[in-house]
Tab-separated table of N, CA and C in Angstrom:
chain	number	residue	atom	x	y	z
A	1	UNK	N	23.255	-2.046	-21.716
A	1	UNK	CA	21.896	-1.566	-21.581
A	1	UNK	C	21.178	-2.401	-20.514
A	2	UNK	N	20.534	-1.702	-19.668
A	2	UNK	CA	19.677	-2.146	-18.942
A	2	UNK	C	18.495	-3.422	-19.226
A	3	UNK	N	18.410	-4.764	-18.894
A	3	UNK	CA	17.276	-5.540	-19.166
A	3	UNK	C	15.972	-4.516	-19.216
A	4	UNK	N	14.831	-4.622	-19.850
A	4	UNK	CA	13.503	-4.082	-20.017
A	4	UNK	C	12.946	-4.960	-18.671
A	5	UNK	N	12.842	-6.269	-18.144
A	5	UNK	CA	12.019	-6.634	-16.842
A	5	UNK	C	12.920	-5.759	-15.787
A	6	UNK	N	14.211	-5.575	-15.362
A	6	UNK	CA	14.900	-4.670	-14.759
A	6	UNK	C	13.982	-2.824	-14.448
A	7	UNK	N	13.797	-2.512	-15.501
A	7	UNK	CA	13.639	-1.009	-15.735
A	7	UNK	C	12.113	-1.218	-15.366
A	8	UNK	N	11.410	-2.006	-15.756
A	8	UNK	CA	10.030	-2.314	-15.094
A	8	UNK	C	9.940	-2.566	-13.625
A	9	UNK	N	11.188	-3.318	-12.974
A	9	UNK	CA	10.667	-3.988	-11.305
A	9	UNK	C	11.191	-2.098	-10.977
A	10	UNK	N	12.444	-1.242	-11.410
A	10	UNK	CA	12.587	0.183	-11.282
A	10	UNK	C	11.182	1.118	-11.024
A	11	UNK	N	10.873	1.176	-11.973
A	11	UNK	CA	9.605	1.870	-12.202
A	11	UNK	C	8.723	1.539	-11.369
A	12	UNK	N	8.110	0.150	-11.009
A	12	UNK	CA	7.391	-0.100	-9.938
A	12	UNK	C	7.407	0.498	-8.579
A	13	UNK	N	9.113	0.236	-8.139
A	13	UNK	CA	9.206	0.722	-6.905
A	13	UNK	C	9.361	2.160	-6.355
A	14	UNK	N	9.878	2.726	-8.120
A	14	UNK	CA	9.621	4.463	-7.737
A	14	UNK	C	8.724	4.650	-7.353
A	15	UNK	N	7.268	3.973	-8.089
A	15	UNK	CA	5.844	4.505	-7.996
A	15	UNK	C	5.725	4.681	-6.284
A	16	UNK	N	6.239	3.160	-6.217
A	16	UNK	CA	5.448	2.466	-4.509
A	16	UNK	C	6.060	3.431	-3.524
A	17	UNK	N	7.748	4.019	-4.080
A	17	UNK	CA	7.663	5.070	-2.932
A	17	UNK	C	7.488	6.144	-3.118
A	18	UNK	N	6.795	6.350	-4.412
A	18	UNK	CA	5.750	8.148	-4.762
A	18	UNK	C	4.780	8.089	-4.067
A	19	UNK	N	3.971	7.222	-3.687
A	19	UNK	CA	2.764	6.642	-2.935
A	19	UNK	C	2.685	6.063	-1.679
A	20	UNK	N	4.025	6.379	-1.257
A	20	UNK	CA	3.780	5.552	0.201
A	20	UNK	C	3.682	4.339	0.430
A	21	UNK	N	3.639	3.688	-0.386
A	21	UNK	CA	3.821	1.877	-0.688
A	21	UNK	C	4.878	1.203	-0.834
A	22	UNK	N	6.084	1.715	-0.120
A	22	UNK	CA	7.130	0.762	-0.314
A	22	UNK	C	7.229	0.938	1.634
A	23	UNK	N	7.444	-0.113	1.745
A	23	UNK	CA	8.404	-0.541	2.987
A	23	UNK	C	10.101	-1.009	2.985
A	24	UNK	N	11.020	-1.081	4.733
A	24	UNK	CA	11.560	-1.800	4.161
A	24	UNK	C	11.413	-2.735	5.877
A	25	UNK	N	11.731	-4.207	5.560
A	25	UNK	CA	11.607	-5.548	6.169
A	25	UNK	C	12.769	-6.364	6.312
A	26	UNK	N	12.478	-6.822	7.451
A	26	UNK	CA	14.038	-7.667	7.724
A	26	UNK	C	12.877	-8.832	7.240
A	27	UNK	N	14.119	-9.845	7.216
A	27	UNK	CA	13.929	-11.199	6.730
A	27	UNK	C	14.989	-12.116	7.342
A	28	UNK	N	15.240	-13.017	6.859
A	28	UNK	CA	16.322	-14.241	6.631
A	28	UNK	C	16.609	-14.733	5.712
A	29	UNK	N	18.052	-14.931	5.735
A	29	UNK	CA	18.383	-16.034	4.182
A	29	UNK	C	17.704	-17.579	4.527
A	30	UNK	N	17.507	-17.958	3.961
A	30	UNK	CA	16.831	-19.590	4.209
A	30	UNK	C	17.957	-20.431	4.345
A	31	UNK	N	19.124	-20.253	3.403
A	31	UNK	CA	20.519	-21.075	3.573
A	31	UNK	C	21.223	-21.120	4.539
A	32	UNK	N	20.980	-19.707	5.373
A	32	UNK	CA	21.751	-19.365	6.564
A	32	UNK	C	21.330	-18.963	7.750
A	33	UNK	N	20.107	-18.576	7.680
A	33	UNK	CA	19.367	-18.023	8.605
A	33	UNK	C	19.419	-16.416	8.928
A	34	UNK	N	20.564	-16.294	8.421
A	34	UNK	CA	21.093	-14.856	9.484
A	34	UNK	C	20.067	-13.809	8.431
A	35	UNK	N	19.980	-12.522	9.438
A	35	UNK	CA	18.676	-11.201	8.871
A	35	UNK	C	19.759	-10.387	8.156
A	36	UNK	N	18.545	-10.317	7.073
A	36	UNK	CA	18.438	-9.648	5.534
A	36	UNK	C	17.666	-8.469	5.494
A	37	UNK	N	17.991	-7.348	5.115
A	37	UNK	CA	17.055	-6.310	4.958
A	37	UNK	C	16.619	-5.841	3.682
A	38	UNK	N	15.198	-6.042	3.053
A	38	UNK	CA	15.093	-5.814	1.903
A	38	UNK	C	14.164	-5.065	1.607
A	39	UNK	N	14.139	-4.140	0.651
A	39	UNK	CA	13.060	-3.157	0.094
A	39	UNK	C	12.050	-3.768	-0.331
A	40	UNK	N	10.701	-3.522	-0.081
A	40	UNK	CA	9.520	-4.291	-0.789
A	40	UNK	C	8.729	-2.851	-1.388
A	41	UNK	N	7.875	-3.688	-2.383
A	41	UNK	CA	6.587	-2.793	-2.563
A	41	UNK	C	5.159	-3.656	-1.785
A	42	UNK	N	4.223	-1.944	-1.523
A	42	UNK	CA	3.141	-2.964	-0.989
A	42	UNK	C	2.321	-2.915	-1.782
A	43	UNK	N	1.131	-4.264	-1.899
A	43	UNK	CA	0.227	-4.196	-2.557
A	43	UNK	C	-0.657	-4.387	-1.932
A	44	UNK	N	-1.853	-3.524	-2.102
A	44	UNK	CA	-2.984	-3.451	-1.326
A	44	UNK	C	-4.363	-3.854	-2.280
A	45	UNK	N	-4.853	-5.014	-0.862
A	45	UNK	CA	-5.777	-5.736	-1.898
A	45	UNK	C	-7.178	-5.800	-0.716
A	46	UNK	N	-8.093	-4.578	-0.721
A	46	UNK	CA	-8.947	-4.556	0.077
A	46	UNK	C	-7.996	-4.624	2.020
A	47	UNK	N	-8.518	-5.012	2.451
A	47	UNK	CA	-7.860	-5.196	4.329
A	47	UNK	C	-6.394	-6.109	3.827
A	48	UNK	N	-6.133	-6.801	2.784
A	48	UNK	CA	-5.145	-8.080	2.248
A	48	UNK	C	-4.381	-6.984	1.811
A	49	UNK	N	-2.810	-7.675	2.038
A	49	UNK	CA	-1.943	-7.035	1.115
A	49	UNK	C	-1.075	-7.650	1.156
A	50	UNK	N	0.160	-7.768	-0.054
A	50	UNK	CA	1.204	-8.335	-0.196
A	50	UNK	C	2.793	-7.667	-0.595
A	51	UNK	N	3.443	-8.120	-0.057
A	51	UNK	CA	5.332	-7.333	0.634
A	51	UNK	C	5.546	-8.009	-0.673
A	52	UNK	N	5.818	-7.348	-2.407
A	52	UNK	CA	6.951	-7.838	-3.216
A	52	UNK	C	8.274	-7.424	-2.762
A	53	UNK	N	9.313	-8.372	-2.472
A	53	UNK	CA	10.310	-8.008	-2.385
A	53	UNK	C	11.174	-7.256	-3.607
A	54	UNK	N	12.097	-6.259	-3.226
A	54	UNK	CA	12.707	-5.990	-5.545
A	54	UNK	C	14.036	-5.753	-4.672
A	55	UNK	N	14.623	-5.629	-3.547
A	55	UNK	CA	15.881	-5.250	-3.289
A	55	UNK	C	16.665	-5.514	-2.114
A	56	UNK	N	17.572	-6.358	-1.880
A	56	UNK	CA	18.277	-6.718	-0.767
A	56	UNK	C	19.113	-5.404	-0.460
A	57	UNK	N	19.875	-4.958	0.715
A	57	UNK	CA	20.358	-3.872	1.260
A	57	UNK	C	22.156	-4.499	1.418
A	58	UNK	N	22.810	-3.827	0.966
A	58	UNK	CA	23.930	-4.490	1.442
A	58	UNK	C	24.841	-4.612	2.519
A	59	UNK	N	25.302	-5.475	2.987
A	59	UNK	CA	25.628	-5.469	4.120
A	59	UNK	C	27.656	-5.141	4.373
A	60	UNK	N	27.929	-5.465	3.305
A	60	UNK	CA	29.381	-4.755	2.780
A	60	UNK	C	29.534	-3.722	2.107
A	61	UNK	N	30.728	-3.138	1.907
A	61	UNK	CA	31.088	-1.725	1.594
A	61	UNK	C	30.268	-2.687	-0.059
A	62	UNK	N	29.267	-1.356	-0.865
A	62	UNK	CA	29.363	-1.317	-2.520
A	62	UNK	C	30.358	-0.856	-2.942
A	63	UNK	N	30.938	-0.020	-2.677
A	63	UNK	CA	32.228	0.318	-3.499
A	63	UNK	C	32.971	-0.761	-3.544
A	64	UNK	N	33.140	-1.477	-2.396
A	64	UNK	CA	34.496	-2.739	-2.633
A	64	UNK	C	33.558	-3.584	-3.767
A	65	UNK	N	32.634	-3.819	-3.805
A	65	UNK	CA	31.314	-4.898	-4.021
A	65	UNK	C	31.367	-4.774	-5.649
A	66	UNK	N	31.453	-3.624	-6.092
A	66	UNK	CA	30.935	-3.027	-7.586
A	66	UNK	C	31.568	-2.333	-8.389
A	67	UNK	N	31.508	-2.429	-9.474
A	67	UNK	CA	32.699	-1.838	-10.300
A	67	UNK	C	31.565	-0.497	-11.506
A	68	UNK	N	31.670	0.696	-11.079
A	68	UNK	CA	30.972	1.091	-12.070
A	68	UNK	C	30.706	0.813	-13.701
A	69	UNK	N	30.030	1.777	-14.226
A	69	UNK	CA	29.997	1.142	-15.906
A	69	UNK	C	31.224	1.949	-16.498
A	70	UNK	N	31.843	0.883	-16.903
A	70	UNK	CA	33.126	1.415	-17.949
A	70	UNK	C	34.525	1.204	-16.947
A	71	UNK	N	33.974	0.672	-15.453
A	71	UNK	CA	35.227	0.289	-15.143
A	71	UNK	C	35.528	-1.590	-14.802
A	72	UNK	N	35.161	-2.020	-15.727
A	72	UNK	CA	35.179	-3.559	-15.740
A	72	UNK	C	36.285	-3.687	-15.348
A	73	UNK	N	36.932	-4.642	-14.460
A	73	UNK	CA	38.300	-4.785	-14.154
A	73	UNK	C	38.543	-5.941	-15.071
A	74	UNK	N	40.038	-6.286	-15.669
A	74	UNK	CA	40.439	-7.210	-16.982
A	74	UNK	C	39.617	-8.734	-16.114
A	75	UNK	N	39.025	-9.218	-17.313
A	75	UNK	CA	38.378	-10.479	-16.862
A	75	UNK	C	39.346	-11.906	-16.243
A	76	UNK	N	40.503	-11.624	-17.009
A	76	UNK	CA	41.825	-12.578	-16.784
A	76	UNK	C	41.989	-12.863	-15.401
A	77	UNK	N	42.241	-11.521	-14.502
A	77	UNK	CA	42.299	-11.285	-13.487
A	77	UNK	C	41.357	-11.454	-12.285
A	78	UNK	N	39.814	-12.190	-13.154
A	78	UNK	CA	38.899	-12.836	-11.750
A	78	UNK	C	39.243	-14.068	-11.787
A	79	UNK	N	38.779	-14.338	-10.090
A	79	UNK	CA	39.008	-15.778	-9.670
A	79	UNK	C	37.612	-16.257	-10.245
């Protein structure tokens, strides 16, 4: 089952892009420097506003990356 703060940062960002309030922004890792592309929501606070970040973009295949639900590969077998 899904965490409940999970299904909440979800819900947020549907809203932000029902509304036109999501962007997306390059960045940097701080460890490495190299650019990151991540989904934000915006928040608008009078002329002020603030970029929550909720999602990095991946930069490798997900399929190699992720194992759907119900296909856990045997745990024995991770490094």
């Amino acid at each position: 089952m899904i965490p409940q703060p999970y299904r909440i940062n979800f819900n947020t960002l549907n809203q932000a892009f029902s509304d036109g309030s999501a962007c997306l922004l390059e960045c940097h890792e701080r460890a490495t420097g190299r650019p990151v592309y991540v989904i934000c929501a915006v928040n608008r606070r009078g002329p002020d506003y603030d970029l929550v970040p909720f999602a990095q973009l991946f930069d490798d295949n997900p399929y190699e990356l992720l194992a759907p639900p119900g296909e856990m590969p045997d745990q024995s077998t991770l490094v």
